[in-house]
Amino acid sequence: QVREIISIKEQFELTKNDRLESRVMQIEKILFTLSNSDKLSQTDLEDAKKTLQTIKRHLSQGEFETANELLRSLATLLEQFRD
């Protein structure tokens, strides 16, 4: 029974990681779109890319909550420029 609980927990973590990685890919697409427009300054674009790299680093280190917080913040910021 303990093994089942551990297995379920591992599956949940993998699913959580997959969701976050999917969101990272969405943000990358948004950044690409914004980089081809004049809505985002070059400095803001570089800052967003650096933040995205930081998010990826947190994900690779298993720091899902930190990655999620940064991702949410970056997504909110970028949404302002998409409109």
PDB file of C-alpha atoms in Angstrom:
ATOM      1  CA  GLN A   1       0.000   0.000   0.000  1.00  0.00           C
ATOM      2  CA  VAL A   2       2.860   2.359   0.770  1.00  0.00           C
ATOM      3  CA  ARG A   3       4.383   1.580  -2.633  1.00  0.00           C
ATOM      4  CA  GLU A   4       1.085   2.453  -4.298  1.00  0.00           C
ATOM      5  CA  ILE A   5       0.986   5.802  -2.517  1.00  0.00           C
ATOM      6  CA  ILE A   6       4.571   6.532  -3.543  1.00  0.00           C
ATOM      7  CA  SER A   7       3.771   5.538  -7.124  1.00  0.00           C
ATOM      8  CA  ILE A   8       0.705   7.791  -7.211  1.00  0.00           C
ATOM      9  CA  LYS A   9       2.729  10.660  -5.753  1.00  0.00           C
ATOM     10  CA  GLU A  10       5.445  10.184  -8.395  1.00  0.00           C
ATOM     11  CA  GLN A  11       2.824  10.147 -11.159  1.00  0.00           C
ATOM     12  CA  PHE A  12       1.310  13.339  -9.771  1.00  0.00           C
ATOM     13  CA  GLU A  13       4.723  15.047  -9.743  1.00  0.00           C
ATOM     14  CA  LEU A  14       5.347  13.954 -13.347  1.00  0.00           C
ATOM     15  CA  THR A  15       1.950  15.277 -14.398  1.00  0.00           C
ATOM     16  CA  LYS A  16       2.612  18.547 -12.593  1.00  0.00           C
ATOM     17  CA  ASN A  17       5.994  18.822 -14.311  1.00  0.00           C
ATOM     18  CA  ASP A  18       4.410  18.083 -17.711  1.00  0.00           C
ATOM     19  CA  ARG A  19       1.820  20.831 -17.174  1.00  0.00           C
ATOM     20  CA  LEU A  20       4.487  23.338 -16.225  1.00  0.00           C
ATOM     21  CA  GLU A  21       6.644  22.394 -19.197  1.00  0.00           C
ATOM     22  CA  SER A  22       3.620  22.828 -21.450  1.00  0.00           C
ATOM     23  CA  ARG A  23       3.045  26.295 -20.016  1.00  0.00           C
ATOM     24  CA  VAL A  24       6.729  27.109 -20.590  1.00  0.00           C
ATOM     25  CA  MET A  25       6.314  26.182 -24.253  1.00  0.00           C
ATOM     26  CA  GLN A  26       3.242  28.438 -24.493  1.00  0.00           C
ATOM     27  CA  ILE A  27       5.219  31.324 -23.006  1.00  0.00           C
ATOM     28  CA  GLU A  28       8.032  30.667 -25.486  1.00  0.00           C
ATOM     29  CA  LYS A  29       5.531  30.962 -28.347  1.00  0.00           C
ATOM     30  CA  ILE A  30       4.173  34.215 -26.915  1.00  0.00           C
ATOM     31  CA  LEU A  31       7.711  35.569 -26.575  1.00  0.00           C
ATOM     32  CA  PHE A  32       8.480  34.620 -30.164  1.00  0.00           C
ATOM     33  CA  THR A  33       5.351  36.400 -31.362  1.00  0.00           C
ATOM     34  CA  LEU A  34       6.131  39.484 -29.296  1.00  0.00           C
ATOM     35  CA  SER A  35       9.753  39.521 -30.472  1.00  0.00           C
ATOM     36  CA  ASN A  36       8.458  39.997 -34.023  1.00  0.00           C
ATOM     37  CA  SER A  37       6.354  42.973 -33.039  1.00  0.00           C
ATOM     38  CA  ASP A  38       7.112  46.375 -31.584  1.00  0.00           C
ATOM     39  CA  LYS A  39       4.965  45.858 -28.492  1.00  0.00           C
ATOM     40  CA  LEU A  40       7.861  44.750 -26.276  1.00  0.00           C
ATOM     41  CA  SER A  41      11.147  46.615 -25.915  1.00  0.00           C
ATOM     42  CA  GLN A  42      14.383  44.729 -26.499  1.00  0.00           C
ATOM     43  CA  THR A  43      15.273  45.101 -22.813  1.00  0.00           C
ATOM     44  CA  ASP A  44      11.919  43.701 -21.691  1.00  0.00           C
ATOM     45  CA  LEU A  45      12.266  40.862 -24.179  1.00  0.00           C
ATOM     46  CA  GLU A  46      15.732  39.951 -22.876  1.00  0.00           C
ATOM     47  CA  ASP A  47      14.484  40.112 -19.274  1.00  0.00           C
ATOM     48  CA  ALA A  48      11.585  37.810 -20.142  1.00  0.00           C
ATOM     49  CA  LYS A  49      13.960  35.344 -21.809  1.00  0.00           C
ATOM     50  CA  LYS A  50      16.228  35.350 -18.749  1.00  0.00           C
ATOM     51  CA  THR A  51      13.220  34.726 -16.501  1.00  0.00           C
ATOM     52  CA  LEU A  52      12.187  31.851 -18.749  1.00  0.00           C
ATOM     53  CA  GLN A  53      15.651  30.301 -18.418  1.00  0.00           C
ATOM     54  CA  THR A  54      15.413  30.663 -14.641  1.00  0.00           C
ATOM     55  CA  ILE A  55      12.033  28.908 -14.727  1.00  0.00           C
ATOM     56  CA  LYS A  56      13.513  26.053 -16.760  1.00  0.00           C
ATOM     57  CA  ARG A  57      16.377  25.738 -14.281  1.00  0.00           C
ATOM     58  CA  HIS A  58      13.925  25.522 -11.364  1.00  0.00           C
ATOM     59  CA  LEU A  59      11.932  22.856 -13.222  1.00  0.00           C
ATOM     60  CA  SER A  60      15.031  20.790 -13.900  1.00  0.00           C
ATOM     61  CA  GLN A  61      15.924  20.997 -10.210  1.00  0.00           C
ATOM     62  CA  GLY A  62      12.445  19.873  -9.191  1.00  0.00           C
ATOM     63  CA  GLU A  63      11.531  23.230  -7.673  1.00  0.00           C
ATOM     64  CA  PHE A  64       8.023  23.205  -9.105  1.00  0.00           C
ATOM     65  CA  GLU A  65       6.439  25.783  -6.818  1.00  0.00           C
ATOM     66  CA  THR A  66       9.126  28.388  -7.483  1.00  0.00           C
ATOM     67  CA  ALA A  67       8.938  27.697 -11.216  1.00  0.00           C
ATOM     68  CA  ASN A  68       5.158  27.981 -11.130  1.00  0.00           C
ATOM     69  CA  GLU A  69       5.232  31.321  -9.303  1.00  0.00           C
ATOM     70  CA  LEU A  70       7.727  32.785 -11.771  1.00  0.00           C
ATOM     71  CA  LEU A  71       5.797  31.362 -14.698  1.00  0.00           C
ATOM     72  CA  ARG A  72       2.537  32.853 -13.472  1.00  0.00           C
ATOM     73  CA  SER A  73       4.197  36.236 -12.989  1.00  0.00           C
ATOM     74  CA  LEU A  74       5.805  36.173 -16.439  1.00  0.00           C
ATOM     75  CA  ALA A  75       2.573  35.073 -18.129  1.00  0.00           C
ATOM     76  CA  THR A  76       0.663  37.923 -16.459  1.00  0.00           C
ATOM     77  CA  LEU A  77       3.283  40.417 -17.574  1.00  0.00           C
ATOM     78  CA  LEU A  78       3.313  39.178 -21.165  1.00  0.00           C
ATOM     79  CA  GLU A  79      -0.480  39.171 -21.402  1.00  0.00           C
ATOM     80  CA  GLN A  80      -0.377  42.951 -21.003  1.00  0.00           C
ATOM     81  CA  PHE A  81       1.654  43.219 -24.197  1.00  0.00           C
ATOM     82  CA  ARG A  82      -0.400  40.772 -26.270  1.00  0.00           C
ATOM     83  CA  ASP A  83      -3.504  42.945 -26.376  1.00  0.00           C
TER      84      ASP A  83
END
